Amino acid sequence: MADSHDDFLKKIVARFPSGISLAFAYGSGIFSQKGNVSSKNMLDFNMLDFVFVLEDADQWHKTNLNLHSHHYSFVRRFGSNAVVSLQDRFGARMYYNTLVPMEGRVIKYGTISRENFRLDLNEWQWLYLSGRLHKPVKILHRGDGADILSALKGNLYSAVNVALLSLPEFFTEEELFLSIAGLSFAGDFRMIVGENKNKVQNIVGPNIEPFRNLYNPILLKSNEIHFDPSSRKYHQNQEINVIFSRLKSLPRNLLQYVVSSVISKEIKASLIEEALYDTSKDIVNCSQVVRKGITSIVRKSSISQSVKGVITAGGHKTLIYSAQKINKMLRGIFRG
């Protein structure tokens, strides 16, 4: 059954132009989420979500406009240059076409350049696509290139590293996964209006095994985390030198936010390490500083990407998509 579903998803990807470095599907249409139901109602369906990492964005969109011009909003009138400019210069560097009928389903697909893909996963520049990839996804195509695989793995290591900074000395497996899954929702204004308030729990609860498959290779290799079978809890080393090492290993953009919050003026690099070491002595404050940095990054990118989404989707599709989101949010509220 799984193979058949994978074949169907790959069939959809095959409808698009070549030149895709990485293609994956994600979200409630692929993985179970508590509270989601199937329905033929336009406001109550599980759309299939895809992301394509592009080798040459201009050439890809030029070809895709010839094949599927109806996927695009009014932006198509200005050609592929306008599409690529919107993709690469604004928001989280992603361009989405949404509410697209294909193979008997409705899909949404986002595109991003290979360069910006690496930037977000390696440095958490926008913590947008990198956040999507903190959760289980269905990889449908991965081309050649060690940089893609390295970015995917590095992003998962960063997620574990940051989550551990916010967790106590002893924690459960589910608490770890909830912490990781919640990173990209911290500061996301859509969690105020448009998303189910229990979204993180709904993502993790039914998908413990996929989360295990994603993170156990990292957890099992770590010398600073140990699992106690009797208590079913993890124990992490919270010595100052370990916390300090975790802080220094933060993705570059998040590290800059942390440094700017603990240092009020420009100082030498050697003193930056000293300030980070001092921060690592207070675990509670350390966790709060990192959390504020994540919130700042996510808030900025989520707002700018959503504003861009109104343009790339067009007014009519934006209204339908927003109504769908609010419908899901209300269902979550009434179900408690």
PDB file of N, CA, C and O in Angstrom, residues 33-94:
ATOM      1  N   GLN A  33      -2.352  13.255  11.037  1.00  0.00           N
ATOM      2  CA  GLN A  33      -2.404  14.275  12.071  1.00  0.00           C
ATOM      3  C   GLN A  33      -3.720  14.144  12.804  1.00  0.00           C
ATOM      4  O   GLN A  33      -4.773  14.028  12.178  1.00  0.00           O
ATOM      5  N   LYS A  34      -3.648  14.152  14.116  1.00  0.00           N
ATOM      6  CA  LYS A  34      -4.847  14.007  14.934  1.00  0.00           C
ATOM      7  C   LYS A  34      -5.866  15.086  14.577  1.00  0.00           C
ATOM      8  O   LYS A  34      -5.531  16.268  14.480  1.00  0.00           O
ATOM      9  N   GLY A  35      -7.113  14.670  14.366  1.00  0.00           N
ATOM     10  CA  GLY A  35      -8.175  15.630  14.094  1.00  0.00           C
ATOM     11  C   GLY A  35      -8.457  15.848  12.634  1.00  0.00           C
ATOM     12  O   GLY A  35      -9.463  16.448  12.270  1.00  0.00           O
ATOM     13  N   ASN A  36      -7.557  15.334  11.744  1.00  0.00           N
ATOM     14  CA  ASN A  36      -7.807  15.514  10.320  1.00  0.00           C
ATOM     15  C   ASN A  36      -8.717  14.422   9.790  1.00  0.00           C
ATOM     16  O   ASN A  36      -8.585  13.253  10.164  1.00  0.00           O
ATOM     17  N   VAL A  37      -9.620  14.793   8.930  1.00  0.00           N
ATOM     18  CA  VAL A  37     -10.542  13.837   8.315  1.00  0.00           C
ATOM     19  C   VAL A  37     -10.574  14.082   6.821  1.00  0.00           C
ATOM     20  O   VAL A  37     -10.276  15.162   6.348  1.00  0.00           O
ATOM     21  N   SER A  38     -10.919  13.036   6.080  1.00  0.00           N
ATOM     22  CA  SER A  38     -11.048  13.171   4.642  1.00  0.00           C
ATOM     23  C   SER A  38     -12.432  13.677   4.307  1.00  0.00           C
ATOM     24  O   SER A  38     -13.414  13.304   4.939  1.00  0.00           O
ATOM     25  N   SER A  39     -12.497  14.533   3.310  1.00  0.00           N
ATOM     26  CA  SER A  39     -13.782  15.084   2.913  1.00  0.00           C
ATOM     27  C   SER A  39     -13.691  15.618   1.500  1.00  0.00           C
ATOM     28  O   SER A  39     -12.621  15.986   1.040  1.00  0.00           O
ATOM     29  N   LYS A  40     -14.820  15.651   0.801  1.00  0.00           N
ATOM     30  CA  LYS A  40     -14.870  16.231  -0.531  1.00  0.00           C
ATOM     31  C   LYS A  40     -15.142  17.732  -0.472  1.00  0.00           C
ATOM     32  O   LYS A  40     -15.121  18.427  -1.476  1.00  0.00           O
ATOM     33  N   ASN A  41     -15.400  18.237   0.712  1.00  0.00           N
ATOM     34  CA  ASN A  41     -15.649  19.659   0.905  1.00  0.00           C
ATOM     35  C   ASN A  41     -14.354  20.433   0.657  1.00  0.00           C
ATOM     36  O   ASN A  41     -13.319  20.139   1.250  1.00  0.00           O
ATOM     37  N   MET A  42     -14.414  21.455  -0.208  1.00  0.00           N
ATOM     38  CA  MET A  42     -13.233  22.240  -0.540  1.00  0.00           C
ATOM     39  C   MET A  42     -12.565  22.827   0.697  1.00  0.00           C
ATOM     40  O   MET A  42     -11.362  23.021   0.739  1.00  0.00           O
ATOM     41  N   LEU A  43     -13.352  23.106   1.749  1.00  0.00           N
ATOM     42  CA  LEU A  43     -12.798  23.728   2.948  1.00  0.00           C
ATOM     43  C   LEU A  43     -12.334  22.690   3.963  1.00  0.00           C
ATOM     44  O   LEU A  43     -11.916  23.034   5.040  1.00  0.00           O
ATOM     45  N   ASP A  44     -12.368  21.414   3.620  1.00  0.00           N
ATOM     46  CA  ASP A  44     -12.127  20.384   4.627  1.00  0.00           C
ATOM     47  C   ASP A  44     -11.261  19.237   4.100  1.00  0.00           C
ATOM     48  O   ASP A  44     -11.274  18.159   4.641  1.00  0.00           O
ATOM     49  N   PHE A  45     -10.513  19.489   3.001  1.00  0.00           N
ATOM     50  CA  PHE A  45      -9.717  18.418   2.426  1.00  0.00           C
ATOM     51  C   PHE A  45      -8.273  18.492   2.913  1.00  0.00           C
ATOM     52  O   PHE A  45      -7.828  19.517   3.390  1.00  0.00           O
ATOM     53  N   ASN A  46      -7.553  17.379   2.746  1.00  0.00           N
ATOM     54  CA  ASN A  46      -6.124  17.381   3.023  1.00  0.00           C
ATOM     55  C   ASN A  46      -5.377  17.545   1.703  1.00  0.00           C
ATOM     56  O   ASN A  46      -5.270  16.613   0.914  1.00  0.00           O
ATOM     57  N   MET A  47      -4.895  18.730   1.468  1.00  0.00           N
ATOM     58  CA  MET A  47      -4.152  19.008   0.257  1.00  0.00           C
ATOM     59  C   MET A  47      -2.803  18.299   0.321  1.00  0.00           C
ATOM     60  O   MET A  47      -2.234  18.113   1.403  1.00  0.00           O
ATOM     61  N   LEU A  48      -2.289  17.896  -0.831  1.00  0.00           N
ATOM     62  CA  LEU A  48      -0.964  17.289  -0.906  1.00  0.00           C
ATOM     63  C   LEU A  48       0.057  18.403  -1.089  1.00  0.00           C
ATOM     64  O   LEU A  48      -0.036  19.204  -2.028  1.00  0.00           O
ATOM     65  N   ASP A  49       1.033  18.463  -0.192  1.00  0.00           N
ATOM     66  CA  ASP A  49       2.040  19.530  -0.210  1.00  0.00           C
ATOM     67  C   ASP A  49       3.371  18.991  -0.703  1.00  0.00           C
ATOM     68  O   ASP A  49       3.862  17.957  -0.210  1.00  0.00           O
ATOM     69  N   PHE A  50       3.989  19.727  -1.634  1.00  0.00           N
ATOM     70  CA  PHE A  50       5.285  19.340  -2.191  1.00  0.00           C
ATOM     71  C   PHE A  50       6.256  20.513  -2.117  1.00  0.00           C
ATOM     72  O   PHE A  50       5.843  21.680  -2.105  1.00  0.00           O
ATOM     73  N   VAL A  51       7.551  20.191  -2.094  1.00  0.00           N
ATOM     74  CA  VAL A  51       8.605  21.189  -2.245  1.00  0.00           C
ATOM     75  C   VAL A  51       9.599  20.673  -3.272  1.00  0.00           C
ATOM     76  O   VAL A  51       9.991  19.497  -3.240  1.00  0.00           O
ATOM     77  N   PHE A  52      10.006  21.563  -4.180  1.00  0.00           N
ATOM     78  CA  PHE A  52      11.002  21.238  -5.193  1.00  0.00           C
ATOM     79  C   PHE A  52      12.203  22.173  -5.029  1.00  0.00           C
ATOM     80  O   PHE A  52      12.043  23.396  -5.026  1.00  0.00           O
ATOM     81  N   VAL A  53      13.380  21.601  -4.869  1.00  0.00           N
ATOM     82  CA  VAL A  53      14.619  22.374  -4.834  1.00  0.00           C
ATOM     83  C   VAL A  53      15.165  22.399  -6.257  1.00  0.00           C
ATOM     84  O   VAL A  53      15.396  21.343  -6.861  1.00  0.00           O
ATOM     85  N   LEU A  54      15.364  23.597  -6.792  1.00  0.00           N
ATOM     86  CA  LEU A  54      15.650  23.758  -8.220  1.00  0.00           C
ATOM     87  C   LEU A  54      17.128  24.038  -8.507  1.00  0.00           C
ATOM     88  O   LEU A  54      17.776  24.818  -7.803  1.00  0.00           O
ATOM     89  N   GLU A  55      17.630  23.391  -9.553  1.00  0.00           N
ATOM     90  CA  GLU A  55      18.997  23.646 -10.025  1.00  0.00           C
ATOM     91  C   GLU A  55      19.087  25.019 -10.674  1.00  0.00           C
ATOM     92  O   GLU A  55      19.981  25.806 -10.387  1.00  0.00           O
ATOM     93  N   ASP A  56      18.183  25.299 -11.598  1.00  0.00           N
ATOM     94  CA  ASP A  56      18.157  26.560 -12.334  1.00  0.00           C
ATOM     95  C   ASP A  56      16.730  27.086 -12.291  1.00  0.00           C
ATOM     96  O   ASP A  56      15.882  26.689 -13.096  1.00  0.00           O
ATOM     97  N   ALA A  57      16.462  27.981 -11.358  1.00  0.00           N
ATOM     98  CA  ALA A  57      15.094  28.430 -11.123  1.00  0.00           C
ATOM     99  C   ALA A  57      14.492  29.121 -12.336  1.00  0.00           C
ATOM    100  O   ALA A  57      13.321  28.912 -12.668  1.00  0.00           O
ATOM    101  N   ASP A  58      15.268  29.955 -13.019  1.00  0.00           N
ATOM    102  CA  ASP A  58      14.731  30.688 -14.159  1.00  0.00           C
ATOM    103  C   ASP A  58      14.304  29.737 -15.270  1.00  0.00           C
ATOM    104  O   ASP A  58      13.200  29.865 -15.815  1.00  0.00           O
ATOM    105  N   GLN A  59      15.164  28.778 -15.603  1.00  0.00           N
ATOM    106  CA  GLN A  59      14.836  27.828 -16.660  1.00  0.00           C
ATOM    107  C   GLN A  59      13.662  26.932 -16.256  1.00  0.00           C
ATOM    108  O   GLN A  59      12.781  26.638 -17.060  1.00  0.00           O
ATOM    109  N   TRP A  60      13.633  26.528 -15.002  1.00  0.00           N
ATOM    110  CA  TRP A  60      12.571  25.629 -14.539  1.00  0.00           C
ATOM    111  C   TRP A  60      11.210  26.327 -14.616  1.00  0.00           C
ATOM    112  O   TRP A  60      10.241  25.765 -15.127  1.00  0.00           O
ATOM    113  N   HIS A  61      11.132  27.567 -14.103  1.00  0.00           N
ATOM    114  CA  HIS A  61       9.857  28.272 -14.127  1.00  0.00           C
ATOM    115  C   HIS A  61       9.449  28.649 -15.554  1.00  0.00           C
ATOM    116  O   HIS A  61       8.249  28.678 -15.868  1.00  0.00           O
ATOM    117  N   LYS A  62      10.428  28.926 -16.400  1.00  0.00           N
ATOM    118  CA  LYS A  62      10.114  29.228 -17.794  1.00  0.00           C
ATOM    119  C   LYS A  62       9.436  28.027 -18.446  1.00  0.00           C
ATOM    120  O   LYS A  62       8.404  28.158 -19.119  1.00  0.00           O
ATOM    121  N   THR A  63       9.986  26.840 -18.202  1.00  0.00           N
ATOM    122  CA  THR A  63       9.402  25.611 -18.758  1.00  0.00           C
ATOM    123  C   THR A  63       8.058  25.310 -18.115  1.00  0.00           C
ATOM    124  O   THR A  63       7.096  24.927 -18.782  1.00  0.00           O
ATOM    125  N   ASN A  64       7.982  25.489 -16.785  1.00  0.00           N
ATOM    126  CA  ASN A  64       6.744  25.185 -16.073  1.00  0.00           C
ATOM    127  C   ASN A  64       5.616  26.131 -16.474  1.00  0.00           C
ATOM    128  O   ASN A  64       4.448  25.741 -16.517  1.00  0.00           O
ATOM    129  N   LEU A  65       5.947  27.383 -16.772  1.00  0.00           N
ATOM    130  CA  LEU A  65       4.938  28.336 -17.243  1.00  0.00           C
ATOM    131  C   LEU A  65       4.365  27.900 -18.588  1.00  0.00           C
ATOM    132  O   LEU A  65       3.183  28.100 -18.864  1.00  0.00           O
ATOM    133  N   ASN A  66       5.195  27.294 -19.421  1.00  0.00           N
ATOM    134  CA  ASN A  66       4.715  26.775 -20.705  1.00  0.00           C
ATOM    135  C   ASN A  66       3.827  25.554 -20.519  1.00  0.00           C
ATOM    136  O   ASN A  66       2.847  25.370 -21.237  1.00  0.00           O
ATOM    137  N   LEU A  67       4.178  24.735 -19.519  1.00  0.00           N
ATOM    138  CA  LEU A  67       3.420  23.503 -19.275  1.00  0.00           C
ATOM    139  C   LEU A  67       2.171  23.744 -18.433  1.00  0.00           C
ATOM    140  O   LEU A  67       1.105  23.180 -18.699  1.00  0.00           O
ATOM    141  N   HIS A  68       2.308  24.561 -17.392  1.00  0.00           N
ATOM    142  CA  HIS A  68       1.238  24.711 -16.400  1.00  0.00           C
ATOM    143  C   HIS A  68       1.009  26.182 -16.057  1.00  0.00           C
ATOM    144  O   HIS A  68       1.026  26.559 -14.874  1.00  0.00           O
ATOM    145  N   SER A  69       0.776  27.013 -17.032  1.00  0.00           N
ATOM    146  CA  SER A  69       0.610  28.446 -16.758  1.00  0.00           C
ATOM    147  C   SER A  69      -0.566  28.705 -15.815  1.00  0.00           C
ATOM    148  O   SER A  69      -0.557  29.667 -15.032  1.00  0.00           O
ATOM    149  N   HIS A  70      -1.584  27.827 -15.856  1.00  0.00           N
ATOM    150  CA  HIS A  70      -2.767  28.017 -15.010  1.00  0.00           C
ATOM    151  C   HIS A  70      -2.481  27.787 -13.529  1.00  0.00           C
ATOM    152  O   HIS A  70      -3.311  28.109 -12.682  1.00  0.00           O
ATOM    153  N   HIS A  71      -1.306  27.216 -13.206  1.00  0.00           N
ATOM    154  CA  HIS A  71      -0.934  27.037 -11.799  1.00  0.00           C
ATOM    155  C   HIS A  71      -0.620  28.379 -11.138  1.00  0.00           C
ATOM    156  O   HIS A  71      -0.710  28.505  -9.915  1.00  0.00           O
ATOM    157  N   TYR A  72      -0.209  29.354 -11.946  1.00  0.00           N
ATOM    158  CA  TYR A  72       0.295  30.621 -11.435  1.00  0.00           C
ATOM    159  C   TYR A  72      -0.812  31.677 -11.368  1.00  0.00           C
ATOM    160  O   TYR A  72      -1.787  31.624 -12.114  1.00  0.00           O
ATOM    161  N   SER A  73      -0.611  32.654 -10.484  1.00  0.00           N
ATOM    162  CA  SER A  73      -1.536  33.779 -10.391  1.00  0.00           C
ATOM    163  C   SER A  73      -1.239  34.767 -11.522  1.00  0.00           C
ATOM    164  O   SER A  73      -0.530  34.440 -12.477  1.00  0.00           O
ATOM    165  N   PHE A  74      -1.719  35.989 -11.388  1.00  0.00           N
ATOM    166  CA  PHE A  74      -1.487  37.025 -12.408  1.00  0.00           C
ATOM    167  C   PHE A  74      -0.005  37.285 -12.657  1.00  0.00           C
ATOM    168  O   PHE A  74       0.374  37.883 -13.681  1.00  0.00           O
ATOM    169  N   VAL A  75       0.862  36.807 -11.751  1.00  0.00           N
ATOM    170  CA  VAL A  75       2.304  37.022 -11.891  1.00  0.00           C
ATOM    171  C   VAL A  75       2.816  36.425 -13.205  1.00  0.00           C
ATOM    172  O   VAL A  75       3.802  36.900 -13.771  1.00  0.00           O
ATOM    173  N   ARG A  76       2.124  35.393 -13.697  1.00  0.00           N
ATOM    174  CA  ARG A  76       2.576  34.737 -14.936  1.00  0.00           C
ATOM    175  C   ARG A  76       2.637  35.710 -16.118  1.00  0.00           C
ATOM    176  O   ARG A  76       3.418  35.483 -17.061  1.00  0.00           O
ATOM    177  N   ARG A  77       1.852  36.769 -16.065  1.00  0.00           N
ATOM    178  CA  ARG A  77       1.841  37.733 -17.165  1.00  0.00           C
ATOM    179  C   ARG A  77       3.177  38.441 -17.317  1.00  0.00           C
ATOM    180  O   ARG A  77       3.489  38.981 -18.387  1.00  0.00           O
ATOM    181  N   PHE A  78       3.973  38.451 -16.251  1.00  0.00           N
ATOM    182  CA  PHE A  78       5.250  39.153 -16.280  1.00  0.00           C
ATOM    183  C   PHE A  78       6.431  38.217 -16.563  1.00  0.00           C
ATOM    184  O   PHE A  78       7.581  38.643 -16.551  1.00  0.00           O
ATOM    185  N   GLY A  79       6.122  36.935 -16.799  1.00  0.00           N
ATOM    186  CA  GLY A  79       7.146  35.987 -17.199  1.00  0.00           C
ATOM    187  C   GLY A  79       7.930  35.374 -16.053  1.00  0.00           C
ATOM    188  O   GLY A  79       7.725  35.696 -14.879  1.00  0.00           O
ATOM    189  N   SER A  80       8.856  34.482 -16.429  1.00  0.00           N
ATOM    190  CA  SER A  80       9.622  33.725 -15.426  1.00  0.00           C
ATOM    191  C   SER A  80      10.534  34.611 -14.596  1.00  0.00           C
ATOM    192  O   SER A  80      10.821  34.301 -13.433  1.00  0.00           O
ATOM    193  N   ASN A  81      10.996  35.741 -15.172  1.00  0.00           N
ATOM    194  CA  ASN A  81      11.875  36.635 -14.412  1.00  0.00           C
ATOM    195  C   ASN A  81      11.169  37.179 -13.174  1.00  0.00           C
ATOM    196  O   ASN A  81      11.760  37.294 -12.100  1.00  0.00           O
ATOM    197  N   ALA A  82       9.878  37.506 -13.326  1.00  0.00           N
ATOM    198  CA  ALA A  82       9.107  38.026 -12.191  1.00  0.00           C
ATOM    199  C   ALA A  82       8.905  36.937 -11.141  1.00  0.00           C
ATOM    200  O   ALA A  82       8.994  37.198  -9.930  1.00  0.00           O
ATOM    201  N   VAL A  83       8.629  35.722 -11.606  1.00  0.00           N
ATOM    202  CA  VAL A  83       8.439  34.599 -10.678  1.00  0.00           C
ATOM    203  C   VAL A  83       9.709  34.359  -9.867  1.00  0.00           C
ATOM    204  O   VAL A  83       9.667  34.226  -8.633  1.00  0.00           O
ATOM    205  N   VAL A  84      10.842  34.312 -10.564  1.00  0.00           N
ATOM    206  CA  VAL A  84      12.115  34.036  -9.886  1.00  0.00           C
ATOM    207  C   VAL A  84      12.497  35.179  -8.942  1.00  0.00           C
ATOM    208  O   VAL A  84      13.032  34.944  -7.852  1.00  0.00           O
ATOM    209  N   SER A  85      12.198  36.409  -9.332  1.00  0.00           N
ATOM    210  CA  SER A  85      12.481  37.549  -8.455  1.00  0.00           C
ATOM    211  C   SER A  85      11.684  37.442  -7.162  1.00  0.00           C
ATOM    212  O   SER A  85      12.211  37.671  -6.065  1.00  0.00           O
ATOM    213  N   LEU A  86      10.405  37.092  -7.285  1.00  0.00           N
ATOM    214  CA  LEU A  86       9.579  36.903  -6.094  1.00  0.00           C
ATOM    215  C   LEU A  86      10.100  35.740  -5.259  1.00  0.00           C
ATOM    216  O   LEU A  86      10.113  35.800  -4.020  1.00  0.00           O
ATOM    217  N   GLN A  87      10.535  34.682  -5.916  1.00  0.00           N
ATOM    218  CA  GLN A  87      11.036  33.510  -5.201  1.00  0.00           C
ATOM    219  C   GLN A  87      12.310  33.830  -4.435  1.00  0.00           C
ATOM    220  O   GLN A  87      12.429  33.494  -3.247  1.00  0.00           O
ATOM    221  N   ASP A  88      13.258  34.490  -5.096  1.00  0.00           N
ATOM    222  CA  ASP A  88      14.619  34.605  -4.552  1.00  0.00           C
ATOM    223  C   ASP A  88      14.896  35.867  -3.736  1.00  0.00           C
ATOM    224  O   ASP A  88      15.924  35.941  -3.070  1.00  0.00           O
ATOM    225  N   ARG A  89      13.996  36.860  -3.783  1.00  0.00           N
ATOM    226  CA  ARG A  89      14.312  38.130  -3.134  1.00  0.00           C
ATOM    227  C   ARG A  89      13.432  38.464  -1.936  1.00  0.00           C
ATOM    228  O   ARG A  89      13.743  39.391  -1.179  1.00  0.00           O
ATOM    229  N   PHE A  90      12.339  37.753  -1.773  1.00  0.00           N
ATOM    230  CA  PHE A  90      11.397  38.121  -0.719  1.00  0.00           C
ATOM    231  C   PHE A  90      10.992  36.916   0.127  1.00  0.00           C
ATOM    232  O   PHE A  90      11.093  35.769  -0.314  1.00  0.00           O
ATOM    233  N   GLY A  91      10.505  37.204   1.333  1.00  0.00           N
ATOM    234  CA  GLY A  91      10.011  36.137   2.202  1.00  0.00           C
ATOM    235  C   GLY A  91      11.102  35.152   2.558  1.00  0.00           C
ATOM    236  O   GLY A  91      12.266  35.510   2.752  1.00  0.00           O
ATOM    237  N   ALA A  92      10.710  33.894   2.644  1.00  0.00           N
ATOM    238  CA  ALA A  92      11.647  32.820   2.996  1.00  0.00           C
ATOM    239  C   ALA A  92      12.278  32.195   1.762  1.00  0.00           C
ATOM    240  O   ALA A  92      12.728  31.059   1.788  1.00  0.00           O
ATOM    241  N   ARG A  93      12.274  32.954   0.655  1.00  0.00           N
ATOM    242  CA  ARG A  93      12.906  32.532  -0.615  1.00  0.00           C
ATOM    243  C   ARG A  93      12.210  31.335  -1.249  1.00  0.00           C
ATOM    244  O   ARG A  93      12.833  30.539  -1.946  1.00  0.00           O
ATOM    245  N   MET A  94      10.908  31.208  -0.979  1.00  0.00           N
ATOM    246  CA  MET A  94      10.114  30.141  -1.586  1.00  0.00           C
ATOM    247  C   MET A  94       8.961  30.751  -2.390  1.00  0.00           C
ATOM    248  O   MET A  94       8.431  31.800  -2.040  1.00  0.00           O
TER     249      MET A  94
END
